Amino acid sequence: MNDIKNSARLIAHTLLSHAKQNGEITDEIILNIIDRVETTMASVGQAIDKRELFEILVADFSIGKGSITEMNGDITPWLYSRKDEINWELWSRYKSYMHEKDPSFPINDLDDFTDRILDKCYNPKESGSWDRRGMVVGHVQSGKTSNYVGLINKATDAGYKVIIVIAGTISSLRRQTQERIDEGYIGKSSSAYINNYGENKIIGVGKYKVDTDIYSLTSSFYRTGDEGDFNQGIANRLNIPIGKNPVVFVIKKNKSILENLIDWFSKDSNIRVVNGQPKLFDVPALIIDDEADAASVNATKDINDIKAINKLIRTLLNVFDQNTFVGYTATPYANLFIPQDFNDELTTVVKGKTYFIGEDLFPKDFIINIIAPKNYIGAAKIFGLENPITGESHEPLDVFRVIDDYDPPFFRTINKNNKDDLPEYLPESLETALKSFILTCAIRRLRGHEKKHNSMLVHVALYVKWIDRVASLVNERMKDFKNYISANDAQFLNELEEIFNNDFLPTTENVIENIDYKDTRIELHEWESVKAELKKAASKIDVRAVHGTRSTTNLEYHNIDEIDYSRYEEGLSVIAVGGGRLARGITLEGLSTSYYLRTTRMYDSLMQMGRWFGYRPGYVDLCRLYTTETIYEWFNHITMATEEMRYDFDEMTTRNLKPKDFTLKVRNHHGLLAITSVAKLFWAKDITMSFSGSNPQTYLLFKDQKSIQNNFNNLKNLFERLGFPKDENIITKRKKVRYLLYKKVQIDVLTDFIENYKINIPSINNQVISDYIKNQNTSNNIREWNICIVSNTGEKALLYDEGVIKKPENRTEYDTQKYKLSANAQEIELVCSVRNQTEYSELYKITKNQIDDVVDRQVDLVENGSGSIKERRANESKGLLLIYALDERGTTNVENGIPIIGYSLHFPKIENEVQVSYSATIKEELDLEPMEDDDNSENE
């Protein structure tokens, strides 16, 4: 950090220390302090970057920080009683390095988190035999590697002697992880040291002197594949003794690599044979399993039938008499289904030696859930989901752009029958995405990001020859675009200006208005300013094909170099065209634009493919996700399932439950989505699910006449069964009917309405909800169910006209739409509610994923009750069905003269409820990918 920046920071800290004494420091307080700092610095002729200083101070004071929740087994805390006696030299230099590299990095939060994780690991100074298994659940692209690099530094300071990082199944990911370990832990280039016979090429933390020397027996070196992975010959040549200095291994999750590592350890001079098995005593080992849900989980029904990778990881752990195993993942579905039973007599043979396999990898001792900070752009922000704890709901980020023109040239399904029919051109949607990426690169230059990395992901197919052809087509089109910009081609510049005005400006305005954290670098720009940066921005853009084929002999497109951002001090702008390696592989730094067509039906795989999640400081408004309506909705569903799982986890931690007590609950998506690979679900046949305290809403509605008529008829039938309202059922507002409220209704009247309602969205499964309600009624867990039909009391309907920007001030007044219901030979007229659709969808999508109003949610509760609405509902034990007849003019292309019926269910929080059984049996064919992947790690 330069002197001016450091002086400004110190002045700000002094001023903020006084502010902190008066209460919580907020974004607004920091901005005011920065104005005072600017004045002070200007008085001595020094200028500051106010936006950068804001980011530094937000990190320093943990504004909007994340947090963690823990579920522990029988663990005795040890770290805090030893803290004073440990020399934290490795952690201190990592902390200094990260702060210098990026002053806005939340290093204080990382310090806290890694302390709490290390405290769950075994104390490395503890004598005797010990084994600990745990898991850290993070978010996709949320800084997981920084977390475990920090943990490794602290663990080494505390006394761990062997560090093994199992870095996924893909070579490029292993190399990338090795580079992060070199930079953040070892302090020198592992490749230079191993391949140049001891060359000390200082990098990263190496510039800070410490007394501890760390040796790596793997490196980032590669020529045609992954020569830097573990090799017994190289390890023997280096001749590093195990148990003295810290030794680190970064290995690929590969059968032969794991076998070689196990065999090498078995030859160590300190090995002892116990019960016929080689055992390494008194060498504390920390094993990190990155992407712990991939390949590590045993995918067989019989606990005695163990798949190779799972067997070898367990065997490796069992070689060490003292070990801690920590799995890191953002998608823990498969890990939580790992059986807790195992055969302790089971053995395996590796290179002629017999080993006990040991227990499975279930995180029996601890599970840590990392709650992302406010500025993490995850699925919940992209889809605008309601917070299950607070009930708060936010607008989804306006980043989704639908792809509906890709077939042809990109087929809806690529299979053995058409895989050789390679595309000859790009669909218009991909050309638009490329133009958007150019604009993003230009705008980021205006925001001071000239030297920042920019990435675009193009993920169309899994076959190498498809990746190759698409990369070639993208490159040719980008050449055209660069030429148009250089030549000031009026037509092309007009196209860019149109995208800027109609897409970028409204989106930036939307983000500024709706984002729930402060980002001072997000601002509106004039077209002429953006236009002036186009040439420089476009000229830096490089197109790379990302696959495992290293020979270019049979390829059209030869730019297959590894995407190594560290080589580009001025910033790399890259369009990465690839398959599986992009889906669950390399990290794309500065990712802003994603063009995504691959579909998988597994929760964990699909979630991992969300490479667009992450931190987007200063450019979240520029990010775009081009994908299909189907994939978008699948992600929406997965997000709800995952957030629900995290909520359940946090709730169970407050009850001091142990990992073995945690039964995972995941929403079912009508059999279309498997939680994880079907093979991994053999041990999860009796899953239960609960709607306790939840609020399912029909925020996506059908627009076809048949469905609309069905649901309106369903409401009319319900009204007939409820009977014409008496005075006690009618609640008025401004002398108009607002609610028809029926209390203590018969359960079959309620469940028949739900079962007959036509819907096809992830969050609503009619039969599951109906069964749940019936079960709770049988158990008397919900005192009463109430049904309320809501009517609009407004004088006019405020609706958007076609072609206008969807802002509240652009709505036009129209006469309200009315409808009639009849029962007992009597008729009542009600008024349709208005819910405007403000973003593109083939269905009728309700704003904020929220069909009801907050005031409606308490219509059946005792007036002036204490506590939140959810607390009051739980105390009164009342369930509520709110029904809305919506004005069809709130969406497009619907002119039936029939209200569109939607509903919102409010379940009270139930203690000790009878849970509805949820079947995990998924048809096996639904686990198949729509195309084969011929670009897998075994081919490397």
Coordinates of N, CA, C and O in Angstrom, one line a residue, residues 606-655:
L606 N -25.3 -28.8 -11.3 CA -25.8 -27.6 -11.9 C -25.4 -26.4 -11.0 O -25.1 -25.3 -11.6
M607 N -25.4 -26.6 -9.7 CA -25.0 -25.5 -8.8 C -23.6 -25.1 -9.0 O -23.2 -23.9 -9.1
Q608 N -22.7 -26.1 -9.2 CA -21.3 -25.8 -9.4 C -21.0 -25.1 -10.7 O -20.1 -24.4 -10.9
M609 N -22.0 -25.3 -11.7 CA -21.8 -24.7 -13.0 C -22.1 -23.2 -12.9 O -21.9 -22.5 -13.9
G610 N -22.6 -22.7 -11.8 CA -22.9 -21.3 -11.7 C -21.6 -20.5 -11.5 O -21.4 -19.9 -10.5
R611 N -20.8 -20.5 -12.5 CA -19.5 -19.8 -12.4 C -19.7 -18.3 -12.4 O -18.8 -17.5 -12.1
W612 N -20.9 -17.8 -12.6 CA -21.2 -16.4 -12.6 C -21.4 -15.8 -11.2 O -21.5 -14.7 -11.0
F613 N -21.5 -16.8 -10.2 CA -21.6 -16.3 -8.8 C -20.2 -15.8 -8.4 O -19.2 -16.2 -8.9
G614 N -20.2 -15.0 -7.4 CA -19.0 -14.5 -6.8 C -19.0 -13.0 -6.4 O -20.1 -12.5 -6.2
Y615 N -17.9 -12.5 -6.3 CA -17.7 -11.0 -5.9 C -17.5 -10.2 -7.1 O -16.7 -10.5 -8.0
R616 N -18.3 -9.2 -7.3 CA -18.2 -8.3 -8.5 C -18.1 -6.9 -8.1 O -19.0 -6.1 -8.4
P617 N -17.0 -6.5 -7.5 CA -16.9 -5.1 -7.0 C -16.8 -4.1 -8.1 O -16.0 -4.2 -9.0
G618 N -17.7 -3.2 -8.2 CA -17.7 -2.1 -9.1 C -18.3 -2.5 -10.5 O -18.3 -1.7 -11.4
Y619 N -18.8 -3.7 -10.7 CA -19.3 -4.1 -12.0 C -20.4 -5.1 -12.0 O -20.7 -5.7 -13.0
V620 N -21.1 -5.3 -10.9 CA -22.2 -6.3 -10.8 C -23.3 -5.9 -11.8 O -24.0 -6.7 -12.4
D621 N -23.5 -4.6 -12.0 CA -24.5 -4.1 -12.9 C -24.2 -4.4 -14.4 O -25.1 -4.3 -15.3
L622 N -22.9 -4.7 -14.7 CA -22.5 -5.0 -16.0 C -22.6 -6.5 -16.3 O -22.3 -6.9 -17.5
C623 N -22.9 -7.3 -15.3 CA -22.9 -8.8 -15.5 C -24.1 -9.2 -16.3 O -25.2 -8.7 -16.1
R624 N -24.0 -10.2 -17.1 CA -25.1 -10.8 -17.9 C -25.0 -12.3 -17.9 O -24.0 -12.9 -18.1
L625 N -26.2 -12.9 -17.7 CA -26.3 -14.3 -17.8 C -27.3 -14.7 -19.0 O -28.5 -14.5 -18.8
Y626 N -26.7 -15.1 -20.1 CA -27.5 -15.5 -21.2 C -27.7 -17.0 -21.1 O -26.8 -17.8 -21.2
T627 N -29.0 -17.4 -20.9 CA -29.3 -18.9 -20.8 C -30.7 -19.1 -21.2 O -31.5 -18.2 -21.5
T628 N -31.2 -20.4 -21.1 CA -32.5 -20.7 -21.5 C -33.5 -20.5 -20.3 O -33.0 -20.5 -19.1
E629 N -34.7 -20.3 -20.6 CA -35.7 -20.2 -19.6 C -35.7 -21.4 -18.6 O -35.8 -21.3 -17.4
T630 N -35.5 -22.6 -19.2 CA -35.5 -23.8 -18.4 C -34.4 -23.9 -17.4 O -34.6 -24.1 -16.2
I631 N -33.2 -23.6 -17.9 CA -32.0 -23.6 -17.0 C -32.2 -22.5 -15.9 O -31.9 -22.8 -14.7
Y632 N -32.7 -21.4 -16.3 CA -32.9 -20.3 -15.3 C -33.8 -20.8 -14.2 O -33.6 -20.6 -13.0
E633 N -34.9 -21.4 -14.6 CA -35.9 -21.9 -13.6 C -35.4 -23.0 -12.8 O -35.6 -23.1 -11.6
W634 N -34.6 -23.9 -13.4 CA -33.9 -24.9 -12.6 C -33.0 -24.3 -11.5 O -33.0 -24.8 -10.4
F635 N -32.2 -23.3 -11.9 CA -31.4 -22.7 -10.9 C -32.2 -22.0 -9.8 O -31.8 -22.0 -8.7
N636 N -33.3 -21.4 -10.2 CA -34.2 -20.8 -9.2 C -34.6 -21.8 -8.2 O -34.6 -21.6 -7.0
H637 N -35.0 -23.0 -8.7 CA -35.4 -24.1 -7.8 C -34.3 -24.6 -6.9 O -34.5 -24.7 -5.7
I638 N -33.1 -24.8 -7.5 CA -32.0 -25.3 -6.7 C -31.6 -24.3 -5.6 O -31.3 -24.6 -4.5
T639 N -31.7 -23.0 -6.0 CA -31.4 -21.9 -5.0 C -32.3 -22.0 -3.8 O -31.9 -22.0 -2.6
M640 N -33.6 -22.2 -4.1 CA -34.6 -22.3 -3.0 C -34.2 -23.5 -2.1 O -34.3 -23.5 -0.9
A641 N -33.9 -24.6 -2.8 CA -33.6 -25.9 -2.1 C -32.4 -25.7 -1.2 O -32.3 -26.1 0.0
T642 N -31.3 -25.0 -1.7 CA -30.1 -24.8 -1.0 C -30.3 -23.9 0.2 O -29.8 -24.1 1.3
E643 N -31.0 -22.7 -0.1 CA -31.2 -21.8 1.0 C -32.0 -22.4 2.1 O -31.8 -22.1 3.3
E644 N -33.0 -23.2 1.7 CA -33.8 -23.9 2.7 C -32.9 -24.9 3.5 O -33.1 -25.0 4.8
M645 N -32.0 -25.6 2.9 CA -31.1 -26.5 3.6 C -30.2 -25.7 4.6 O -30.0 -26.1 5.7
R646 N -29.7 -24.6 4.1 CA -28.8 -23.8 5.0 C -29.6 -23.3 6.2 O -29.1 -23.2 7.3
Y647 N -30.9 -22.9 6.0 CA -31.7 -22.4 7.1 C -32.0 -23.5 8.1 O -31.9 -23.3 9.3
D648 N -32.2 -24.7 7.6 CA -32.4 -25.9 8.5 C -31.2 -26.1 9.3 O -31.2 -26.4 10.5
F649 N -30.0 -26.0 8.6 CA -28.8 -26.3 9.3 C -28.6 -25.3 10.4 O -28.2 -25.6 11.5
D650 N -28.8 -24.0 10.1 CA -28.6 -23.0 11.1 C -29.5 -23.2 12.3 O -29.2 -22.9 13.5
E651 N -30.8 -23.6 12.0 CA -31.7 -23.8 13.0 C -31.3 -25.0 13.9 O -31.4 -24.9 15.1
M652 N -30.7 -26.0 13.3 CA -30.3 -27.2 14.1 C -29.1 -26.9 15.0 O -28.9 -27.4 16.0
T653 N -28.3 -25.9 14.5 CA -27.1 -25.6 15.4 C -27.6 -24.9 16.7 O -26.9 -25.0 17.7
T654 N -28.7 -24.2 16.6 CA -29.2 -23.5 17.8 C -29.7 -24.6 18.8 O -29.8 -24.3 20.0
R655 N -30.0 -25.8 18.3 CA -30.5 -26.8 19.2 C -29.3 -27.8 19.6 O -29.6 -28.8 20.2

